[in-house]
């Protein structure tokens, strides 16, 4: 459902306010997406109702058997924390229309049916307990509500459906204390933000939650872009967050081990978003009972080992590594102010070389302990010596050097051989 978003023209106060609201988020870099709903019981993707054209009355029966194990949001939050994630976004209502909270607008919800529990409240409590910022995903599209489809062609239905949407969003924004992110999705079937009345609704959201951060999927750009299943940096100055599945589906789907992203790939995604000053929202699709698939648990534990040692490179205010080459043989760069981080993907042994450096190097340190390493620079080539023979990182085999330059770093690696001589 990705919608292209153009940067808004905003007043300087609006820009300053946005920077203030976004500070924790741009520092956080890494969050957990949780897709959990009735569809989780079928294990055939969260769009199963639509893809298999399951009639509403038949699909609704899934509400009776929906029975998450007590405390499952705590399990998600504990795992997120362990992996080094700083926030967690739950699907409060996906396109299927089932609300995970006690809505006064519909009894198609987890308190009136199924588990008779407010899963949204449990999610909020779990976030607070584990020190995570708390986000609500909300699908504007609704396959269950009678007006969810006909609103596109019937003005009275559109009126009712917009009011329904506003009422649900108002509940989410007022029942649970401070909420940090509103992650809208799927602005369908209405074709414009005007017909959705998004600007007005989002103004209400901001009145209720002055610090909230809003995604770009209500048809207006709001605070951040949401590239989906690819990591593509937005123009400098625009915040963005890549959302990625773990195994090709957002909702739970049992898949062969080969479909699951290896921990090393997740860390590489962290490098990619960091190099573009973006965030990574990595999804887990809990199983029918709300527990996390063991494949995700295992991989996130390894990611957590890595982030706990090398997190300095990713968290906080980062810069784009302008002036440095994207690929230098055994590794690649990210940057944070004067500190340049060289992520070593193929550990070369005791000596490491980086070519094409036109600027003078001040110091080279081995992460994570920061031990100073000997180096020399000759013919634009940096040679670092005295490295351990094997990569110091055992979790995902991605090691790191922290390199400081005298002045602005410049690296040029042409295809030719002229600058070798
Ligand atoms: C896509 C999927 C939707 C999912 C979303 C997350 O739009 O269709 O089901 O929730 O991505 O970004």
CSV table of C-alpha atoms and ligand atoms in Angstrom, one decimal:
chain,number,residue,atom,x,y,z
A,1,UNK,CA,0.0,0.0,0.0
A,2,UNK,CA,3.0,2.3,-0.2
A,3,UNK,CA,2.0,5.8,-1.2
A,4,UNK,CA,4.6,8.2,-2.6
A,5,UNK,CA,5.0,11.2,-0.3
A,6,UNK,CA,6.3,14.5,-1.4
A,7,UNK,CA,8.0,16.6,1.3
A,8,UNK,CA,5.5,19.1,2.7
A,9,UNK,CA,6.1,22.9,2.6
A,10,UNK,CA,6.0,23.7,6.3
A,11,UNK,CA,6.4,26.8,8.4
A,12,UNK,CA,9.7,27.1,10.4
A,13,UNK,CA,7.7,26.5,13.6
A,14,UNK,CA,6.2,23.3,12.1
A,15,UNK,CA,9.7,22.2,11.0
A,16,UNK,CA,11.1,22.9,14.5
A,17,UNK,CA,8.2,21.1,16.1
A,18,UNK,CA,8.7,18.1,13.9
A,19,UNK,CA,12.4,17.9,14.7
A,20,UNK,CA,11.5,18.0,18.4
A,21,UNK,CA,8.9,15.2,18.0
A,22,UNK,CA,11.1,13.1,15.8
A,23,UNK,CA,14.3,13.2,18.0
A,24,UNK,CA,13.7,10.0,19.9
A,25,UNK,CA,12.6,8.2,16.7
A,26,UNK,CA,15.6,9.2,14.5
A,27,UNK,CA,17.9,8.2,17.4
A,28,UNK,CA,16.1,4.9,17.9
A,29,UNK,CA,16.8,3.5,14.4
A,30,UNK,CA,15.3,0.1,15.0
A,31,UNK,CA,11.7,-1.0,15.9
A,32,UNK,CA,9.5,-4.1,15.9
A,33,UNK,CA,6.4,-4.4,13.8
A,34,UNK,CA,3.8,-6.9,15.1
A,35,UNK,CA,1.1,-8.2,12.7
A,36,UNK,CA,-1.3,-10.0,14.8
A,37,UNK,CA,-5.1,-10.6,14.3
A,38,UNK,CA,-7.6,-13.2,13.3
A,39,UNK,CA,-5.7,-14.0,10.1
A,40,UNK,CA,-2.9,-15.3,12.3
A,41,UNK,CA,-4.9,-18.4,13.0
A,42,UNK,CA,-5.0,-19.3,9.3
A,43,UNK,CA,-1.3,-18.9,8.6
A,44,UNK,CA,-1.8,-17.8,5.0
A,45,UNK,CA,-0.9,-14.1,5.1
A,46,UNK,CA,-2.8,-11.3,6.6
A,47,UNK,CA,-4.6,-10.7,3.3
A,48,UNK,CA,-6.1,-14.2,3.4
A,49,UNK,CA,-9.7,-12.9,3.7
A,50,UNK,CA,-9.3,-10.9,0.5
A,51,UNK,CA,-7.1,-13.3,-1.4
A,52,UNK,CA,-9.3,-16.3,-0.8
A,53,UNK,CA,-12.6,-14.3,-1.0
A,54,UNK,CA,-13.7,-15.6,2.4
A,55,UNK,CA,-17.2,-14.4,3.1
A,56,UNK,CA,-17.6,-12.0,6.0
A,57,UNK,CA,-19.9,-14.3,8.0
A,58,UNK,CA,-17.5,-17.2,7.6
A,59,UNK,CA,-14.4,-15.2,8.4
A,60,UNK,CA,-16.1,-13.6,11.5
A,61,UNK,CA,-16.1,-17.1,13.1
A,62,UNK,CA,-12.4,-16.8,13.6
A,63,UNK,CA,-13.2,-14.3,16.4
A,64,UNK,CA,-14.6,-17.1,18.5
A,65,UNK,CA,-11.4,-19.2,18.4
A,66,UNK,CA,-9.0,-16.3,18.7
A,67,UNK,CA,-7.2,-17.0,21.9
A,68,UNK,CA,-3.8,-15.4,22.5
A,69,UNK,CA,-1.8,-16.9,25.4
A,70,UNK,CA,-1.8,-14.6,28.5
A,71,UNK,CA,1.0,-12.1,28.4
A,72,UNK,CA,2.1,-12.6,24.8
A,73,UNK,CA,2.7,-8.9,24.2
A,74,UNK,CA,5.2,-9.1,27.0
A,75,UNK,CA,7.0,-11.8,25.1
A,76,UNK,CA,7.1,-9.6,22.0
A,77,UNK,CA,8.4,-6.6,24.0
A,78,UNK,CA,11.0,-8.7,25.8
A,79,UNK,CA,12.3,-10.0,22.5
A,80,UNK,CA,12.3,-6.5,20.9
A,81,UNK,CA,14.3,-5.1,23.8
A,82,UNK,CA,16.8,-8.0,23.6
A,83,UNK,CA,17.3,-7.4,19.9
A,84,UNK,CA,18.1,-3.8,20.5
A,85,UNK,CA,14.8,-2.5,19.1
A,86,UNK,CA,13.6,0.8,20.7
A,87,UNK,CA,9.9,0.8,19.8
A,88,UNK,CA,7.1,-1.6,18.9
A,89,UNK,CA,4.1,-1.1,16.5
A,90,UNK,CA,1.1,-3.4,16.8
A,91,UNK,CA,-1.7,-3.8,14.2
A,92,UNK,CA,-4.6,-2.6,16.3
A,93,UNK,CA,-6.9,-3.2,13.3
A,94,UNK,CA,-5.7,-4.7,10.1
A,95,UNK,CA,-7.7,-4.7,6.8
A,96,UNK,CA,-9.9,-7.6,8.2
A,97,UNK,CA,-11.6,-5.0,10.4
A,98,UNK,CA,-11.2,-6.8,13.8
A,99,UNK,CA,-10.3,-4.4,16.6
A,100,UNK,CA,-7.8,-5.6,19.2
A,101,UNK,CA,-9.2,-3.2,21.7
A,102,UNK,CA,-12.6,-2.6,23.4
A,103,UNK,CA,-14.2,-0.3,20.9
A,104,UNK,CA,-17.6,1.3,21.6
A,105,UNK,CA,-18.1,1.5,17.8
A,106,UNK,CA,-18.2,-2.2,17.0
A,107,UNK,CA,-18.5,-5.4,18.9
A,108,UNK,CA,-16.2,-7.0,16.4
A,109,UNK,CA,-13.4,-6.7,18.8
A,110,UNK,CA,-11.2,-8.8,21.1
A,111,UNK,CA,-12.9,-7.7,24.3
A,112,UNK,CA,-16.5,-8.5,23.2
A,113,UNK,CA,-15.5,-11.7,21.4
A,114,UNK,CA,-12.8,-14.3,21.5
A,115,UNK,CA,-10.3,-13.8,24.3
A,116,UNK,CA,-12.3,-11.1,26.0
A,117,UNK,CA,-9.1,-9.2,26.5
A,118,UNK,CA,-7.9,-5.8,25.4
A,119,UNK,CA,-4.7,-6.7,23.5
A,120,UNK,CA,-4.0,-3.1,22.7
A,121,UNK,CA,-3.9,-2.3,26.4
A,122,UNK,CA,-1.6,-5.3,26.9
A,123,UNK,CA,0.7,-4.0,24.1
A,124,UNK,CA,0.8,-0.6,25.7
A,125,UNK,CA,1.6,-2.0,29.1
A,126,UNK,CA,4.3,-4.3,27.7
A,127,UNK,CA,6.0,-1.4,25.8
A,128,UNK,CA,6.1,0.6,29.0
A,129,UNK,CA,7.4,-2.3,31.1
A,130,UNK,CA,10.2,-3.0,28.7
A,131,UNK,CA,11.1,0.7,28.0
A,132,UNK,CA,9.9,0.7,24.4
A,133,UNK,CA,8.1,3.6,22.7
A,134,UNK,CA,4.6,2.5,21.7
A,135,UNK,CA,3.1,2.6,18.2
A,136,UNK,CA,-0.4,1.7,16.8
A,137,UNK,CA,-0.8,0.5,13.2
A,138,UNK,CA,-4.2,1.3,11.9
A,139,UNK,CA,-5.6,0.1,8.5
A,140,UNK,CA,-8.0,2.6,7.0
A,141,UNK,CA,-9.3,-0.1,4.7
A,142,UNK,CA,-11.9,-2.4,6.3
A,143,UNK,CA,-13.2,-5.6,4.7
A,144,UNK,CA,-15.7,-6.2,7.5
A,145,UNK,CA,-17.5,-2.9,7.9
A,146,UNK,CA,-20.6,-2.7,5.6
A,147,UNK,CA,-19.5,0.7,4.4
A,148,UNK,CA,-15.8,-0.2,4.0
A,149,UNK,CA,-16.3,-1.0,0.3
A,150,UNK,CA,-19.4,1.0,-0.8
A,151,UNK,CA,-18.0,4.2,0.6
A,152,UNK,CA,-16.1,4.6,-2.7
A,153,UNK,CA,-19.4,5.0,-4.7
A,154,UNK,CA,-22.1,6.0,-2.2
A,155,UNK,CA,-21.7,9.4,-0.5
A,156,UNK,CA,-23.8,8.5,2.5
A,157,UNK,CA,-21.7,5.4,3.1
A,158,UNK,CA,-18.6,7.6,2.7
A,159,UNK,CA,-19.9,10.0,5.4
A,160,UNK,CA,-20.6,7.1,7.8
A,161,UNK,CA,-17.3,5.4,7.1
A,162,UNK,CA,-15.3,8.5,7.6
A,163,UNK,CA,-17.1,9.1,10.9
A,164,UNK,CA,-16.5,5.5,11.9
A,165,UNK,CA,-12.8,5.8,11.1
A,166,UNK,CA,-12.5,9.1,13.1
A,167,UNK,CA,-14.3,7.5,16.1
A,168,UNK,CA,-12.0,4.5,16.1
A,169,UNK,CA,-8.9,6.6,15.8
A,170,UNK,CA,-10.1,8.9,18.5
A,171,UNK,CA,-10.6,5.9,20.9
A,172,UNK,CA,-7.0,4.8,20.2
A,173,UNK,CA,-5.7,8.2,20.8
A,174,UNK,CA,-7.5,8.8,24.0
A,175,UNK,CA,-7.9,5.6,25.9
A,176,UNK,CA,-4.3,4.5,26.5
A,177,UNK,CA,-2.3,7.5,27.6
A,178,UNK,CA,0.7,8.7,25.6
A,179,UNK,CA,1.1,7.0,22.3
A,180,UNK,CA,4.3,7.6,20.3
A,181,UNK,CA,3.5,6.5,16.7
A,182,UNK,CA,0.3,6.3,14.6
A,183,UNK,CA,1.1,4.0,11.7
A,184,UNK,CA,-1.7,4.4,9.2
A,185,UNK,CA,-1.9,1.9,6.3
A,186,UNK,CA,-4.0,1.1,3.3
A,187,UNK,CA,-5.9,4.3,2.4
A,188,UNK,CA,-8.4,2.4,0.3
A,189,UNK,CA,-10.9,2.3,-1.4
A,190,UNK,CA,-11.3,6.1,-1.2
A,191,UNK,CA,-9.0,7.7,-3.7
A,192,UNK,CA,-7.9,11.0,-2.2
A,193,UNK,CA,-7.0,12.3,1.3
A,194,UNK,CA,-9.8,14.8,0.8
A,195,UNK,CA,-12.4,12.1,0.6
A,196,UNK,CA,-10.8,10.4,3.6
A,197,UNK,CA,-10.8,13.7,5.4
A,198,UNK,CA,-7.3,12.8,6.5
A,199,UNK,CA,-6.0,16.4,7.3
A,200,UNK,CA,-8.9,17.0,9.7
A,201,UNK,CA,-8.6,13.6,11.4
A,202,UNK,CA,-4.8,14.0,11.8
A,203,UNK,CA,-5.3,17.4,13.3
A,204,UNK,CA,-7.6,15.8,15.9
A,205,UNK,CA,-4.9,13.1,16.5
A,206,UNK,CA,-2.3,15.9,17.1
A,207,UNK,CA,-4.6,17.7,19.5
A,208,UNK,CA,-5.0,14.5,21.5
A,209,UNK,CA,-1.4,13.4,21.2
A,210,UNK,CA,0.8,16.5,20.7
A,211,UNK,CA,4.1,14.5,20.5
A,212,UNK,CA,2.9,11.8,18.2
A,213,UNK,CA,4.6,10.8,15.0
A,214,UNK,CA,2.4,9.9,12.0
A,215,UNK,CA,3.2,7.7,9.0
A,216,UNK,CA,2.5,8.8,5.4
A,217,UNK,CA,-0.2,6.3,4.7
A,218,UNK,CA,-3.3,8.3,5.3
A,219,UNK,CA,-2.7,9.9,1.9
A,220,UNK,CA,-0.8,12.9,3.3
A,221,UNK,CA,3.0,13.0,3.9
A,222,UNK,CA,2.9,13.7,7.6
A,223,UNK,CA,6.1,12.8,9.5
A,224,UNK,CA,7.8,9.9,7.7
A,225,UNK,CA,7.9,7.9,4.5
A,226,UNK,CA,7.4,4.1,4.6
A,227,UNK,CA,9.4,2.2,1.9
A,228,UNK,CA,8.1,-1.4,2.1
A,229,UNK,CA,10.2,-4.5,1.5
A,230,UNK,CA,13.0,-2.3,0.2
A,231,UNK,CA,15.5,0.0,1.8
A,232,UNK,CA,15.6,3.2,-0.2
A,233,UNK,CA,16.6,6.4,1.5
A,234,UNK,CA,14.4,9.5,1.2
A,235,UNK,CA,15.8,12.8,0.1
A,236,UNK,CA,17.9,14.3,2.9
A,237,UNK,CA,15.7,16.1,5.4
A,238,UNK,CA,12.7,13.7,5.1
A,239,UNK,CA,12.4,11.0,7.8
A,240,UNK,CA,11.9,7.5,6.6
A,241,UNK,CA,11.5,4.0,7.9
A,242,UNK,CA,11.8,0.8,5.9
A,243,UNK,CA,9.3,-1.8,7.0
A,244,UNK,CA,10.4,-5.4,6.2
A,245,UNK,CA,8.9,-8.8,6.7
A,246,UNK,CA,11.0,-11.5,8.3
A,247,UNK,CA,9.9,-14.4,6.1
A,248,UNK,CA,7.9,-12.9,3.2
A,249,UNK,CA,4.6,-12.4,5.1
A,250,UNK,CA,3.5,-9.9,7.7
A,251,UNK,CA,0.9,-12.1,9.3
A,252,UNK,CA,2.1,-15.5,10.6
A,253,UNK,CA,2.9,-18.0,7.8
A,254,UNK,CA,4.9,-21.1,8.5
A,255,UNK,CA,7.7,-21.2,6.0
A,256,UNK,CA,10.9,-23.2,5.5
A,257,UNK,CA,13.9,-21.9,7.4
A,258,UNK,CA,15.5,-20.7,4.2
A,259,UNK,CA,12.7,-18.0,3.9
A,260,UNK,CA,13.7,-16.4,7.2
A,261,UNK,CA,16.2,-13.5,7.0
A,262,UNK,CA,19.5,-14.6,8.6
A,263,UNK,CA,20.6,-12.4,11.5
A,264,UNK,CA,23.5,-11.2,9.4
A,265,UNK,CA,21.1,-9.9,6.8
A,266,UNK,CA,19.1,-8.0,9.5
A,267,UNK,CA,22.3,-6.4,10.7
A,268,UNK,CA,23.1,-5.5,7.1
A,269,UNK,CA,19.7,-3.8,6.8
A,270,UNK,CA,20.6,-1.8,9.9
A,271,UNK,CA,23.7,-0.7,8.2
A,272,UNK,CA,21.7,0.3,5.1
A,273,UNK,CA,19.2,2.3,7.0
A,274,UNK,CA,21.9,3.9,9.1
A,275,UNK,CA,23.8,5.0,6.0
A,276,UNK,CA,20.7,6.7,4.7
A,277,UNK,CA,19.6,8.2,8.1
A,278,UNK,CA,16.5,6.0,8.2
A,279,UNK,CA,14.9,3.5,10.5
A,280,UNK,CA,14.2,-0.2,10.2
A,281,UNK,CA,10.8,-1.6,11.3
A,282,UNK,CA,11.3,-5.4,11.3
A,283,UNK,CA,8.1,-7.5,11.4
A,284,UNK,CA,7.3,-10.5,13.4
A,285,UNK,CA,4.0,-12.4,12.8
A,286,UNK,CA,3.1,-14.1,16.0
A,287,UNK,CA,1.7,-17.6,15.8
A,288,UNK,CA,-2.1,-18.2,16.3
A,289,UNK,CA,-1.6,-18.2,20.1
A,290,UNK,CA,0.5,-15.0,20.0
A,291,UNK,CA,3.8,-16.6,20.7
A,292,UNK,CA,6.8,-15.7,18.5
A,293,UNK,CA,8.0,-18.2,15.9
A,294,UNK,CA,11.2,-19.8,17.1
A,295,UNK,CA,13.0,-18.8,13.9
A,296,UNK,CA,12.5,-15.1,14.8
A,297,UNK,CA,13.4,-15.6,18.4
A,298,UNK,CA,16.7,-17.3,17.5
A,299,UNK,CA,17.7,-14.7,14.8
A,300,UNK,CA,16.7,-11.7,17.0
A,301,UNK,CA,18.8,-13.0,19.8
A,302,UNK,CA,21.9,-13.0,17.5
A,303,UNK,CA,20.9,-9.5,16.3
A,304,UNK,CA,20.7,-8.4,19.9
A,305,UNK,CA,24.2,-9.8,20.7
A,306,UNK,CA,25.5,-7.6,17.8
A,307,UNK,CA,23.5,-4.4,18.7
A,308,UNK,CA,24.6,-4.7,22.3
A,309,UNK,CA,28.2,-4.5,21.3
A,310,UNK,CA,28.2,-2.3,18.2
A,311,UNK,CA,25.1,-0.2,18.8
A,312,UNK,CA,27.2,2.9,19.0
A,313,UNK,CA,27.4,3.0,15.2
A,314,UNK,CA,23.6,2.9,14.7
A,315,UNK,CA,21.8,4.7,17.5
A,316,UNK,CA,21.6,8.4,17.8
A,317,UNK,CA,22.2,11.2,15.4
A,318,UNK,CA,23.9,9.8,12.3
A,319,UNK,CA,25.1,11.4,9.1
A,320,UNK,CA,25.2,10.1,5.6
A,321,UNK,CA,28.7,8.9,4.7
A,322,UNK,CA,29.0,11.4,1.8
A,323,UNK,CA,32.4,11.5,0.2
A,324,UNK,CA,33.1,7.8,1.0
A,325,UNK,CA,32.6,4.9,-1.4
A,326,UNK,CA,29.7,2.6,-0.9
A,327,UNK,CA,31.9,-0.5,-1.3
A,328,UNK,CA,35.5,-0.8,-0.3
A,329,UNK,CA,36.2,-4.5,-0.8
A,330,UNK,CA,36.0,-6.0,2.7
A,331,UNK,CA,33.6,-3.5,4.1
A,332,UNK,CA,31.5,-0.4,3.9
A,333,UNK,CA,30.9,2.9,5.8
A,334,UNK,CA,28.4,4.6,8.0
A,335,UNK,CA,29.1,7.9,9.8
A,336,UNK,CA,28.3,9.8,12.9
A,337,UNK,CA,29.8,13.3,13.0
A,338,UNK,CA,33.5,13.0,13.0
A,339,UNK,CA,33.4,9.2,13.6
A,340,UNK,CA,33.4,7.0,10.5
A,341,UNK,CA,32.5,3.4,11.0
A,342,UNK,CA,33.9,0.8,8.7
A,343,UNK,CA,31.7,-2.3,8.8
A,344,UNK,CA,33.9,-5.3,7.9
A,345,UNK,CA,31.9,-8.0,6.2
A,346,UNK,CA,34.9,-10.1,5.1
A,347,UNK,CA,37.4,-10.2,7.9
A,348,UNK,CA,40.8,-10.1,6.1
A,349,UNK,CA,43.0,-11.3,9.0
A,350,UNK,CA,45.7,-9.3,10.7
A,351,UNK,CA,46.0,-6.6,8.1
A,352,UNK,CA,43.2,-4.6,6.5
A,353,UNK,CA,43.5,-2.3,3.5
A,354,UNK,CA,41.1,0.4,2.4
A,355,UNK,CA,41.9,2.0,-1.0
A,356,UNK,CA,41.3,5.4,-2.5
A,357,UNK,CA,41.5,7.6,0.6
A,358,UNK,CA,42.5,11.1,-0.3
A,359,UNK,CA,42.3,12.4,3.3
A,360,UNK,CA,44.6,11.9,6.2
A,361,UNK,CA,43.6,9.4,8.8
A,362,UNK,CA,43.9,10.5,12.5
A,363,UNK,CA,43.1,7.3,14.3
A,364,UNK,CA,41.8,3.8,13.8
A,365,UNK,CA,40.1,1.9,16.6
A,366,UNK,CA,38.9,-1.7,16.8
A,367,UNK,CA,35.3,-1.9,18.0
A,368,UNK,CA,33.6,-2.6,20.3
A,369,UNK,CA,36.4,-2.0,22.9
A,370,UNK,CA,38.0,0.9,21.0
A,371,UNK,CA,41.5,-0.4,21.1
A,372,UNK,CA,43.8,1.8,19.0
A,373,UNK,CA,45.3,0.1,16.0
A,374,UNK,CA,48.6,0.8,14.1
A,375,UNK,CA,48.2,2.1,10.6
A,376,UNK,CA,50.0,3.7,7.8
A,377,UNK,CA,48.9,5.5,4.7
A,378,UNK,CA,50.7,5.2,1.4
A,379,UNK,CA,49.6,6.1,-2.1
A,380,UNK,CA,46.0,6.7,-0.9
A,381,UNK,CA,45.9,3.4,0.7
A,382,UNK,CA,45.3,2.8,4.3
A,383,UNK,CA,46.9,-0.2,5.9
A,384,UNK,CA,45.7,-1.2,9.3
A,385,UNK,CA,47.8,-3.7,11.2
A,386,UNK,CA,47.6,-5.8,14.3
A,387,UNK,CA,44.0,-6.9,13.9
A,388,UNK,CA,42.9,-10.2,15.4
A,389,UNK,CA,43.2,-13.0,13.0
A,390,UNK,CA,39.5,-13.7,13.1
A,391,UNK,CA,36.5,-11.5,13.1
A,392,UNK,CA,35.9,-10.4,16.8
A,393,UNK,CA,32.1,-10.6,16.2
A,394,UNK,CA,30.9,-14.2,16.6
A,395,UNK,CA,27.1,-13.4,16.4
A,396,UNK,CA,26.9,-12.4,12.7
A,397,UNK,CA,30.6,-12.1,11.7
A,398,UNK,CA,30.4,-8.4,11.1
A,399,UNK,CA,33.2,-6.6,12.7
A,400,UNK,CA,33.9,-2.8,12.8
A,401,UNK,CA,36.6,-0.2,12.8
A,402,UNK,CA,36.1,3.3,13.9
A,403,UNK,CA,38.1,5.7,11.8
A,404,UNK,CA,38.7,9.4,12.4
A,405,UNK,CA,40.0,11.6,9.6
A,406,UNK,CA,41.8,14.9,9.7
A,407,UNK,CA,39.2,17.1,8.1
A,408,UNK,CA,36.6,15.9,5.6
A,409,UNK,CA,36.8,12.3,4.5
A,410,UNK,CA,37.3,11.7,0.8
A,411,UNK,CA,37.6,8.4,-0.9
A,412,UNK,CA,37.6,7.9,-4.6
A,413,UNK,CA,37.8,4.4,-6.2
A,414,UNK,CA,37.7,4.7,-9.9
A,415,UNK,CA,37.4,1.7,-12.2
A,416,UNK,CA,40.8,2.5,-13.7
A,417,UNK,CA,44.3,1.9,-12.4
A,418,UNK,CA,45.6,5.4,-12.9
A,419,UNK,CA,45.4,6.3,-9.2
A,420,UNK,CA,47.3,3.2,-8.2
A,421,UNK,CA,50.6,4.5,-9.3
B,1,LIG,C1,1.4,-4.0,2.9
B,1,LIG,C2,0.5,-5.2,3.2
B,1,LIG,C3,-0.2,-5.0,4.5
B,1,LIG,C4,0.8,-4.7,5.6
B,1,LIG,C5,1.7,-3.6,5.2
B,1,LIG,C6,2.8,-3.2,6.2
B,1,LIG,O1,0.7,-2.8,2.7
B,1,LIG,O2,-0.5,-5.3,2.2
B,1,LIG,O3,-0.9,-6.1,4.8
B,1,LIG,O4,0.2,-4.5,6.8
B,1,LIG,O5,2.3,-3.8,4.0
B,1,LIG,O6,3.6,-2.2,5.7
